[in-house]
Amino acid sequence: MAFHLYNGYGTRKRDYYPGGGHVVDYREILRRHSLGDSIRAIALGVNSSRDTVSATLRAASAAGVEWPLDDDVSNGDIQDILFPGKYAYASPYTVPDFAKIHEALAKKGVTLTLLHTEYSAVVLASGGIPYQYTQFCEKYRRWARVTKATMRITHKPGDAMQVDWAGDPLYITDSVTGEQWPAYIFVAVLPCSWYTYAEACGDMKQENWLLCHVHAYEYFGGATRLLIPDNCKTATTENNKYEVVLNRSYNELAEHYGTAIVPARVRKPDDKAAVEGTVRHVSTWITAALRDRKFFSLEEARRAVIEKLEELNSRPFQKKPGNRVTAYEEEEKAWMIPLPTVPFEPSTWSHPKVSTDYLISDGKNKYSVPYDLIGEHVDVRLTRNLVEVFFQGTRVALHVRLVAAQREPVVKPEHMPEAHRRFLSYNEHDFTEWAASVGPNTLKIVRYFMQKGRAVEQGFKPCASLQKYAKQYGNERLEDACARALELSVQPSLRSISAFCTTPPPKKDGDDSDAKAKVTSHGITRGASYFSKGGKRK
């Protein structure tokens, strides 16, 4: 095992091995050479002789090794490729001849498993130590990447479906204004038979992305073990050297069809070479073939794409007999995963914060959630027919999704606070019945409030306020306040009724109960006669 030291450029300065040996800094030599540095300057920079630098560059040119290189390619790996077997102290294992292995893989029926078995037998017979199968395959793949060799991968039937968007769109023309807008082409291909599916879409958003997969599986009549997309946002939310985070809706689709999503590496189109090549065929035999046709609807463009797709799949192969259809029927169809009995319903997810009106939106309409989630973030799953709301993994709301936009939100009573539920239960009959139980003046006021507006519902709020006054001051005080308000004006207001409730009613004539109550109980009160001249004592 090598121990790595890094220089200021982030590349490995030297790879030191136990026992004091070291590997020349091949990475830095190749990097500086790509910048145009002279052999003398490179030799001084990497602390090696000019002969070593020259030999490295000659070997790299012969092997097809060029800068830049992947970060996980060490100087030891480069040394094994440029000078195989020259530095035996670097590893106790016998390095395979990867060039011969690569050439042998081009032959029919030859696999890495067979070549590893043959390699192990030869090495053991000579007294050496062979690499285990996993290391053997990994080193071959790394050699292929470093030398820019094309990896010959034998695609198994029914094993994978590769998907992508074609680069060139079709265009839809408005029959009235003449304005044009693009129709994007979704492409799916089975690498074993090259059987292809293509569909025109109005956009490349999540819903169309998922529906196109559903239609592709239906067209093929089955699903595959693997699904290989690009790193678009509709497929992955993150793809780095540590982990791959799949789009939640896309992962649901994979689970429904029993397939596994393996996105291509970032900026590595060779990971899905089949669909990259098919995209070129689609651009030629579908998009370019339809270049002179005018489409006045998306449905018209879709029908034209399907017609050209059938022609593409029926075109004979150039280097072998048959076509995509016959190859699929004979080699791959039997190996496809059967489709589920229920087709997948595409969904989209969002993570909004619940506003003070305890409503969430699907873009057209608003739907209620429990009011105690105000200020919390929830997960919203939208399908064509349903709106589901989840909080911490538990579904807290379910609504039937509306097709057309409407002004009023969809609100369930159980999602509302108690006061809001009471407001929804208000009706003319209940208010009238309650007012009659309080008194005739209260009944007159209630009827006035409900009749003065254009709609009865406009009087519900002041009537509800009257009920609050009755609870606070009592029915008798409210009835008296309503009577006083009616005496004051033929158009009584809620404000005047509130004022009358807070002040006691006026005294009635002949009522001297208050004067009698004021008789003092202490001392002798002198009358007015005491202060007159005649009444004064001498």
Coordinates of C-alpha atoms in Angstrom, one line a residue:
M1 CA 0.0 0.0 0.0
A2 CA 1.2 3.5 -0.9
F3 CA 1.3 6.5 1.5
H4 CA 0.4 9.7 -0.4
L5 CA 1.9 13.2 0.1
Y6 CA 0.3 16.2 -1.7
N7 CA 1.9 19.3 -3.1
G8 CA 0.3 22.8 -3.3
Y9 CA -1.6 22.0 -6.5
G10 CA -3.6 19.2 -4.8
T11 CA -1.8 16.5 -6.7
R12 CA 0.3 13.7 -5.1
K13 CA 3.9 14.8 -4.7
R14 CA 5.3 11.3 -4.2
D15 CA 3.8 7.8 -3.4
Y16 CA 6.1 6.3 -0.7
Y17 CA 6.1 2.5 -0.2
P18 CA 7.2 0.6 2.9
G19 CA 10.9 -0.1 2.7
G20 CA 11.9 3.3 1.4
G21 CA 10.9 2.9 -2.3
H22 CA 9.0 5.6 -4.1
V23 CA 7.2 6.3 -7.3
V24 CA 8.0 9.2 -9.6
D25 CA 5.4 11.9 -9.5
Y26 CA 3.9 11.0 -12.9
R27 CA 0.7 13.0 -12.2
E28 CA 2.7 16.2 -11.9
I29 CA 4.8 15.4 -15.0
L30 CA 1.7 14.9 -17.1
R31 CA 0.1 18.0 -15.6
R32 CA 3.1 20.3 -16.3
H33 CA 3.5 18.8 -19.8
S34 CA -0.2 19.7 -20.6
L35 CA 0.7 23.3 -19.6
G36 CA 3.5 23.4 -22.1
D37 CA 6.5 23.3 -19.6
S38 CA 9.8 22.1 -20.9
I39 CA 11.4 18.8 -19.9
R40 CA 14.1 20.7 -18.0
A41 CA 11.5 22.7 -16.0
I42 CA 9.4 19.6 -15.3
A43 CA 12.5 17.7 -14.1
L44 CA 13.3 20.5 -11.7
G45 CA 9.7 20.7 -10.5
V46 CA 9.3 17.0 -9.7
N47 CA 12.9 16.4 -8.5
S48 CA 13.6 13.7 -11.2
S49 CA 16.1 13.4 -14.0
R50 CA 15.3 14.6 -17.5
D51 CA 15.7 11.0 -18.8
T52 CA 12.9 9.9 -16.4
V53 CA 10.6 12.7 -17.5
S54 CA 11.3 12.0 -21.2
A55 CA 10.7 8.2 -20.7
T56 CA 7.5 9.0 -18.9
L57 CA 6.2 11.2 -21.6
R58 CA 7.1 8.7 -24.3
A59 CA 5.4 5.9 -22.4
A60 CA 2.3 8.0 -21.8
S61 CA 2.1 8.9 -25.5
A62 CA 2.3 5.2 -26.5
A63 CA -0.3 4.2 -23.9
G64 CA -2.6 7.1 -24.6
V65 CA -2.4 8.5 -21.1
E66 CA -3.2 12.2 -21.0
W67 CA -3.9 14.9 -18.4
P68 CA -6.4 15.5 -16.8
L69 CA -6.8 12.3 -14.8
D70 CA -9.4 11.3 -12.2
D71 CA -8.5 12.2 -8.6
D72 CA -8.5 8.5 -7.6
V73 CA -5.7 7.6 -10.0
S74 CA -2.5 7.4 -8.1
N75 CA 1.1 7.5 -9.3
G76 CA 1.4 3.8 -8.6
D77 CA -1.5 3.1 -10.9
I78 CA 0.1 5.2 -13.7
Q79 CA 3.4 3.5 -13.2
D80 CA 1.8 0.1 -13.5
I81 CA 0.3 1.2 -16.8
L82 CA 3.3 3.0 -18.3
F83 CA 6.0 0.5 -17.0
P84 CA 4.2 -2.8 -16.2
G85 CA 6.4 -5.1 -14.1
K86 CA 9.4 -2.8 -14.1
Y87 CA 9.3 -1.9 -10.4
A88 CA 8.6 -5.2 -8.8
Y89 CA 9.0 -3.8 -5.2
A90 CA 6.0 -1.6 -5.7
S91 CA 3.6 -4.6 -5.3
P92 CA 3.8 -8.3 -4.6
Y93 CA 1.1 -9.0 -7.2
T94 CA 1.7 -9.7 -10.8
V95 CA 0.3 -6.9 -13.0
P96 CA -1.9 -8.2 -15.8
D97 CA -1.4 -7.1 -19.4
F98 CA -4.5 -4.9 -19.6
A99 CA -3.9 -4.1 -23.3
K100 CA -4.3 -7.8 -24.2
I101 CA -7.2 -8.1 -21.9
H102 CA -8.9 -5.2 -23.5
E103 CA -8.3 -6.7 -27.0
A104 CA -9.6 -10.1 -25.9
L105 CA -12.9 -8.6 -24.5
A106 CA -13.8 -7.6 -28.1
K107 CA -14.3 -11.3 -29.0
K108 CA -17.7 -12.9 -28.7
G109 CA -18.3 -14.7 -25.4
V110 CA -15.2 -13.5 -23.7
T111 CA -15.8 -12.0 -20.2
L112 CA -13.7 -10.6 -17.4
T113 CA -14.5 -13.7 -15.3
L114 CA -13.0 -15.9 -18.0
L115 CA -9.9 -13.7 -18.5
H116 CA -9.3 -13.5 -14.7
T117 CA -9.4 -17.3 -14.4
E118 CA -6.9 -17.6 -17.2
Y119 CA -4.7 -14.9 -15.8
S120 CA -4.7 -16.5 -12.3
A121 CA -3.8 -19.9 -13.7
V122 CA -0.7 -18.5 -15.5
V123 CA 0.5 -16.4 -12.6
L124 CA 0.1 -19.3 -10.1
A125 CA 2.0 -21.6 -12.4
S126 CA 4.9 -19.2 -12.5
G127 CA 5.0 -18.8 -8.7
G128 CA 3.5 -15.3 -8.6
I129 CA 0.6 -13.8 -6.7
P130 CA -2.5 -12.9 -8.8
Y131 CA -5.0 -10.2 -8.0
Q132 CA -8.4 -11.3 -6.8
Y133 CA -11.3 -10.9 -9.2
T134 CA -12.6 -7.7 -7.6
Q135 CA -9.2 -6.0 -7.8
F136 CA -8.6 -7.4 -11.2
C137 CA -11.8 -5.8 -12.6
E138 CA -11.2 -2.5 -10.8
K139 CA -7.7 -2.2 -12.1
Y140 CA -8.8 -3.0 -15.6
R141 CA -11.6 -0.4 -15.5
R142 CA -9.1 2.1 -14.1
W143 CA -6.7 1.3 -16.9
A144 CA -9.4 1.8 -19.4
R145 CA -10.3 5.2 -18.0
V146 CA -6.7 6.4 -17.8
T147 CA -5.8 5.2 -21.3
K148 CA -9.1 6.5 -22.6
A149 CA -9.8 3.0 -24.0
T150 CA -13.4 2.2 -24.8
M151 CA -14.7 -0.4 -22.4
R152 CA -16.4 -3.3 -24.1
I153 CA -19.4 -4.0 -21.9
T154 CA -21.7 -6.9 -22.9
H155 CA -25.2 -5.8 -22.1
K156 CA -27.4 -8.5 -20.7
P157 CA -31.0 -8.8 -22.0
G158 CA -33.6 -7.0 -19.8
D159 CA -30.9 -5.7 -17.6
A160 CA -31.0 -1.9 -18.1
M161 CA -33.0 0.9 -19.7
Q162 CA -31.1 4.2 -20.4
V163 CA -33.0 7.5 -20.7
D164 CA -32.4 11.1 -21.8
W165 CA -33.8 14.1 -23.5
A166 CA -32.9 14.6 -27.2
G167 CA -31.1 17.9 -27.8
D168 CA -33.1 19.1 -30.8
P169 CA -36.9 19.8 -30.2
L170 CA -39.8 19.9 -32.6
Y171 CA -41.8 23.1 -32.8
I172 CA -45.6 23.6 -32.4
T173 CA -47.1 26.5 -34.3
D174 CA -50.1 28.6 -33.1
S175 CA -52.6 28.5 -36.0
V176 CA -53.9 32.0 -35.1
T177 CA -50.8 34.0 -34.2
G178 CA -48.1 31.9 -35.9
E179 CA -46.1 31.8 -32.6
Q180 CA -44.0 28.7 -32.1
W181 CA -42.9 26.9 -29.0
P182 CA -40.7 23.8 -28.6
A183 CA -41.8 20.2 -28.1
Y184 CA -39.0 18.2 -26.4
I185 CA -38.3 14.5 -27.3
F186 CA -37.9 12.0 -24.5
V187 CA -35.7 8.9 -25.5
A188 CA -35.4 5.5 -23.8
V189 CA -33.4 2.6 -25.1
L190 CA -32.6 -1.0 -24.2
P191 CA -28.8 -1.4 -24.7
C192 CA -29.0 -5.1 -25.4
S193 CA -31.3 -4.9 -28.4
W194 CA -31.2 -1.1 -29.0
Y195 CA -35.0 -1.2 -29.0
T196 CA -36.0 2.5 -28.7
Y197 CA -38.9 4.6 -27.4
A198 CA -39.5 8.3 -28.1
E199 CA -42.2 10.7 -27.1
A200 CA -42.8 14.5 -27.7
C201 CA -43.6 16.6 -24.6
G202 CA -44.5 20.1 -23.9
D203 CA -41.9 20.5 -21.2
M204 CA -39.2 18.6 -19.4
K205 CA -40.7 19.0 -15.9
Q206 CA -41.2 16.2 -13.3
E207 CA -44.7 15.1 -14.4
N208 CA -43.8 14.6 -18.0
W209 CA -40.5 13.0 -17.1
L210 CA -42.3 10.4 -15.0
L211 CA -45.1 9.8 -17.5
C212 CA -42.6 9.2 -20.3
H213 CA -41.1 6.4 -18.2
V214 CA -44.5 4.9 -17.7
H215 CA -45.2 5.0 -21.4
A216 CA -41.8 3.6 -22.2
Y217 CA -42.3 0.6 -20.0
E218 CA -45.8 0.1 -21.6
Y219 CA -44.2 0.3 -25.0
F220 CA -41.5 -2.2 -24.2
G221 CA -44.1 -4.5 -22.4
G222 CA -41.9 -4.8 -19.3
A223 CA -39.4 -3.2 -17.0
T224 CA -35.6 -3.7 -16.6
R225 CA -33.5 -4.4 -13.6
L226 CA -31.6 -1.1 -13.8
L227 CA -32.7 2.4 -14.8
I228 CA -29.8 4.7 -16.0
P229 CA -30.7 8.4 -16.3
D230 CA -28.6 11.5 -16.5
N231 CA -28.0 13.8 -13.4
C232 CA -31.0 16.1 -14.2
K233 CA -33.0 17.5 -11.3
T234 CA -35.9 15.3 -12.1
A235 CA -33.7 12.2 -11.5
T236 CA -31.3 13.2 -8.7
T237 CA -31.0 16.0 -6.2
E238 CA -27.3 15.3 -5.5
N239 CA -24.6 13.0 -7.0
N240 CA -21.1 13.3 -5.6
K241 CA -18.3 10.9 -4.7
Y242 CA -19.9 10.2 -1.4
E243 CA -23.5 9.5 -2.2
V244 CA -26.3 9.7 -4.7
V245 CA -29.6 11.3 -3.5
L246 CA -32.5 10.4 -5.8
N247 CA -35.5 12.6 -6.6
R248 CA -38.2 11.4 -4.3
S249 CA -40.9 11.0 -7.0
Y250 CA -38.4 9.2 -9.3
N251 CA -37.6 6.8 -6.5
E252 CA -41.3 6.1 -6.1
L253 CA -41.5 5.1 -9.8
A254 CA -38.5 2.8 -9.4
E255 CA -40.1 1.0 -6.4
H256 CA -43.4 0.6 -8.2
Y257 CA -41.7 -1.1 -11.2
G258 CA -39.2 -3.1 -9.1
T259 CA -36.2 -1.4 -10.8
A260 CA -33.0 0.2 -9.4
I261 CA -31.9 3.7 -10.4
V262 CA -28.1 4.0 -11.2
P263 CA -27.5 7.5 -12.4
A264 CA -24.5 8.1 -14.8
R265 CA -21.5 9.8 -13.2
V266 CA -21.4 13.5 -13.5
R267 CA -20.0 14.5 -16.9
K268 CA -19.5 10.9 -17.9
P269 CA -21.8 10.3 -20.9
D270 CA -20.0 7.0 -21.7
D271 CA -21.9 5.5 -18.7
K272 CA -25.0 5.6 -20.9
A273 CA -23.5 5.4 -24.3
A274 CA -26.4 3.5 -25.8
V275 CA -28.9 6.3 -25.2
E276 CA -26.3 8.9 -26.3
G277 CA -26.0 7.1 -29.6
T278 CA -29.8 6.6 -29.8
V279 CA -30.3 10.4 -29.3
R280 CA -28.2 11.0 -32.4
H281 CA -30.4 8.5 -34.3
V282 CA -33.6 10.1 -33.1
S283 CA -32.2 13.6 -34.1
T284 CA -31.6 12.3 -37.6
W285 CA -34.5 9.9 -38.3
I286 CA -37.2 11.6 -36.3
T287 CA -36.5 15.3 -35.6
A288 CA -34.7 16.1 -38.8
A289 CA -37.0 13.9 -40.9
L290 CA -40.0 16.0 -39.6
R291 CA -38.2 19.4 -40.1
D292 CA -40.4 20.5 -42.9
R293 CA -43.7 19.6 -41.3
K294 CA -45.8 22.1 -39.4
F295 CA -47.6 20.9 -36.3
F296 CA -50.5 22.9 -34.8
S297 CA -50.9 20.8 -31.6
L298 CA -48.8 18.7 -29.3
E299 CA -51.0 15.7 -30.0
E300 CA -50.3 16.0 -33.7
A301 CA -46.5 16.1 -33.1
R302 CA -46.8 13.1 -30.8
R303 CA -48.5 11.0 -33.5
A304 CA -45.8 12.0 -36.0
V305 CA -43.0 11.0 -33.6
I306 CA -44.6 7.6 -33.0
E307 CA -44.8 7.0 -36.8
K308 CA -41.1 7.8 -37.3
L309 CA -40.2 5.8 -34.2
E310 CA -41.7 2.7 -35.8
E311 CA -39.7 3.3 -38.9
L312 CA -36.5 3.8 -36.8
N313 CA -37.0 0.5 -34.9
S314 CA -37.7 -1.3 -38.2
R315 CA -34.6 -0.1 -40.0
P316 CA -32.1 -2.9 -40.6
F317 CA -28.9 -3.0 -38.7
Q318 CA -25.8 -2.2 -40.8
K319 CA -23.4 -4.7 -39.4
K320 CA -25.6 -7.6 -38.4
P321 CA -28.9 -9.1 -39.6
G322 CA -32.3 -8.0 -38.3
N323 CA -33.4 -4.7 -36.7
R324 CA -34.3 -3.4 -33.3
V325 CA -37.7 -5.0 -33.2
T326 CA -36.5 -8.5 -34.1
A327 CA -33.5 -8.2 -31.8
Y328 CA -35.9 -7.3 -28.9
E329 CA -38.4 -10.0 -29.8
E330 CA -35.7 -12.7 -30.1
E331 CA -33.2 -11.7 -27.4
E332 CA -34.7 -9.5 -24.8
K333 CA -38.4 -9.6 -24.4
A334 CA -38.4 -12.8 -22.4
W335 CA -36.1 -11.3 -19.9
M336 CA -38.1 -8.2 -19.1
I337 CA -39.6 -7.7 -15.7
P338 CA -43.5 -8.1 -15.9
L339 CA -45.3 -4.8 -15.4
P340 CA -47.5 -4.3 -12.3
T341 CA -51.2 -4.8 -12.6
V342 CA -51.8 -1.1 -11.6
P343 CA -49.9 1.5 -13.7
F344 CA -47.8 4.0 -11.8
E345 CA -49.4 7.4 -11.0
P346 CA -46.8 10.1 -11.2
S347 CA -46.5 12.4 -8.2
T348 CA -44.5 15.5 -7.4
W349 CA -43.3 16.5 -3.9
S350 CA -42.8 19.9 -2.3
H351 CA -41.8 21.1 1.2
P352 CA -43.7 24.3 1.9
K353 CA -44.2 26.2 5.2
V354 CA -47.8 26.3 6.4
S355 CA -49.1 29.9 6.4
T356 CA -51.4 31.6 9.0
D357 CA -54.5 30.6 7.0
Y358 CA -53.4 26.9 7.4
L359 CA -53.6 26.4 3.6
I360 CA -51.1 24.9 1.1
S361 CA -51.3 25.3 -2.7
D362 CA -50.9 22.9 -5.7
G363 CA -50.2 25.9 -8.0
K364 CA -53.9 26.4 -8.9
N365 CA -56.0 25.8 -5.8
K366 CA -55.5 25.9 -2.0
Y367 CA -56.2 23.1 0.4
S368 CA -56.4 23.0 4.2
V369 CA -54.1 21.3 6.7
P370 CA -54.6 21.1 10.5
Y371 CA -54.4 24.6 12.0
D372 CA -51.9 23.5 14.7
L373 CA -49.3 23.1 11.9
I374 CA -49.2 26.8 11.2
G375 CA -45.5 27.8 10.9
E376 CA -44.3 24.2 10.3
H377 CA -42.8 22.7 7.1
V378 CA -44.8 19.9 5.6
D379 CA -44.3 17.4 2.7
V380 CA -46.9 17.8 0.0
R381 CA -47.4 15.0 -2.5
L382 CA -49.4 15.9 -5.6
T383 CA -50.8 13.4 -8.1
R384 CA -53.3 14.0 -10.8
N385 CA -56.2 13.1 -8.5
L386 CA -55.0 13.6 -4.9
V387 CA -53.3 16.1 -2.6
E388 CA -51.5 14.4 0.3
V389 CA -49.9 16.3 3.2
F390 CA -47.3 14.6 5.5
F391 CA -45.8 15.9 8.7
Q392 CA -42.8 14.0 10.1
G393 CA -43.7 11.0 8.0
T394 CA -47.4 10.9 9.0
R395 CA -50.2 11.8 6.6
V396 CA -52.1 14.6 8.2
A397 CA -54.4 15.7 5.3
L398 CA -55.9 14.2 2.1
H399 CA -57.9 16.1 -0.5
V400 CA -59.3 15.2 -3.9
R401 CA -57.3 17.4 -6.3
L402 CA -59.4 19.9 -8.3
V403 CA -58.8 20.1 -12.1
A404 CA -60.0 23.7 -12.6
A405 CA -58.9 26.7 -10.6
Q406 CA -61.5 28.1 -8.2
R407 CA -61.5 31.2 -6.0
E408 CA -62.5 29.5 -2.7
P409 CA -60.0 27.2 -0.9
V410 CA -60.9 23.6 -0.1
V411 CA -61.2 23.5 3.7
K412 CA -62.2 20.6 5.9
P413 CA -64.0 21.5 9.2
E414 CA -61.7 19.2 11.3
H415 CA -58.7 21.3 10.2
M416 CA -60.2 24.6 11.6
P417 CA -60.0 26.1 15.1
E418 CA -63.2 25.9 17.2
A419 CA -64.1 29.6 16.5
H420 CA -63.8 29.1 12.7
R421 CA -65.9 26.0 12.9
R422 CA -68.6 27.8 14.7
F423 CA -68.6 30.5 12.1
L424 CA -69.2 27.9 9.4
S425 CA -72.2 26.5 11.3
Y426 CA -74.0 29.9 11.4
N427 CA -77.4 30.0 9.7
E428 CA -80.5 32.2 9.7
H429 CA -82.8 29.8 11.5
D430 CA -80.5 29.3 14.5
F431 CA -79.9 33.0 15.0
T432 CA -83.7 33.8 14.7
E433 CA -84.6 31.1 17.2
W434 CA -82.0 32.3 19.7
A435 CA -83.1 35.9 19.4
A436 CA -86.8 34.9 20.0
S437 CA -85.7 33.2 23.2
V438 CA -84.0 36.5 24.4
G439 CA -86.9 38.9 23.6
P440 CA -88.8 40.7 20.9
N441 CA -86.4 43.6 20.7
T442 CA -83.4 41.3 20.2
L443 CA -85.4 39.5 17.5
K444 CA -86.1 42.7 15.7
I445 CA -82.4 43.6 15.7
V446 CA -81.4 40.2 14.5
R447 CA -83.9 40.3 11.6
Y448 CA -82.7 43.8 10.7
F449 CA -79.0 42.8 10.6
M450 CA -79.8 39.8 8.3
Q451 CA -82.0 41.8 6.0
K452 CA -80.1 45.0 5.5
G453 CA -77.4 43.4 3.3
R454 CA -77.5 41.8 -0.1
A455 CA -77.1 38.4 1.4
V456 CA -78.3 36.9 4.7
E457 CA -74.7 35.8 5.5
Q458 CA -73.6 39.4 5.8
G459 CA -75.6 39.6 9.0
F460 CA -74.1 36.6 10.6
K461 CA -71.1 38.4 12.1
P462 CA -73.1 41.1 14.0
C463 CA -75.6 38.4 15.2
A464 CA -72.7 36.4 16.6
S465 CA -71.5 39.5 18.4
L466 CA -75.0 39.8 20.0
Q467 CA -74.7 36.3 21.3
K468 CA -71.4 37.2 22.9
Y469 CA -73.1 40.2 24.6
A470 CA -75.8 37.9 26.0
K471 CA -73.1 35.7 27.5
Q472 CA -71.2 38.6 29.0
Y473 CA -74.1 40.8 30.3
G474 CA -77.1 38.5 30.4
N475 CA -80.2 38.2 28.2
E476 CA -82.1 40.9 30.2
R477 CA -79.4 43.6 29.8
L478 CA -79.1 42.7 26.0
E479 CA -82.9 42.9 25.5
D480 CA -83.0 46.3 27.2
A481 CA -80.0 47.5 25.1
C482 CA -81.8 46.5 21.9
A483 CA -84.9 48.3 23.0
R484 CA -83.0 51.5 23.7
A485 CA -81.2 51.2 20.3
L486 CA -84.5 50.9 18.5
E487 CA -85.9 53.9 20.3
L488 CA -82.8 55.9 19.3
S489 CA -82.8 55.0 15.6
V490 CA -84.7 52.9 13.0
Q491 CA -81.3 51.8 11.8
P492 CA -79.6 50.6 15.0
S493 CA -75.9 49.8 15.0
L494 CA -73.9 47.2 16.8
R495 CA -71.8 49.9 18.3
S496 CA -74.8 51.6 20.0
I497 CA -76.1 48.2 21.3
S498 CA -72.6 47.6 22.8
A499 CA -72.6 51.0 24.5
F500 CA -76.1 50.4 26.0
C501 CA -75.0 47.0 27.3
T502 CA -72.1 48.6 29.2
T503 CA -74.3 51.4 30.8
P504 CA -77.2 50.7 33.2
P505 CA -80.7 51.6 32.0
P506 CA -82.2 55.0 33.1
K507 CA -84.3 55.4 36.2
K508 CA -88.1 55.2 35.9
D509 CA -90.4 58.0 37.2
G510 CA -91.3 57.8 41.0
D511 CA -88.4 55.4 41.7
D512 CA -86.9 57.0 45.0
S513 CA -85.2 53.8 46.1
D514 CA -81.8 55.4 45.7
A515 CA -82.8 58.5 47.8
K516 CA -84.0 56.2 50.6
A517 CA -80.8 54.3 50.5
K518 CA -78.8 57.4 51.1
V519 CA -80.1 58.0 54.7
T520 CA -77.0 58.4 56.8
S521 CA -76.5 56.2 59.9
H522 CA -74.0 58.4 61.7
G523 CA -74.2 61.8 63.6
I524 CA -76.9 64.4 63.6
T525 CA -77.3 66.4 60.5
R526 CA -78.3 70.0 61.0
G527 CA -81.1 71.3 58.9
A528 CA -81.3 74.6 57.0
S529 CA -83.2 76.2 59.9
Y530 CA -80.2 75.9 62.1
F531 CA -78.3 78.4 60.0
S532 CA -81.1 80.9 59.8
K533 CA -81.0 84.0 62.1
G534 CA -84.0 82.9 64.2
G535 CA -82.8 79.5 64.7
K536 CA -79.4 80.4 66.2
R537 CA -79.0 79.7 69.9
K538 CA -77.9 82.4 72.3

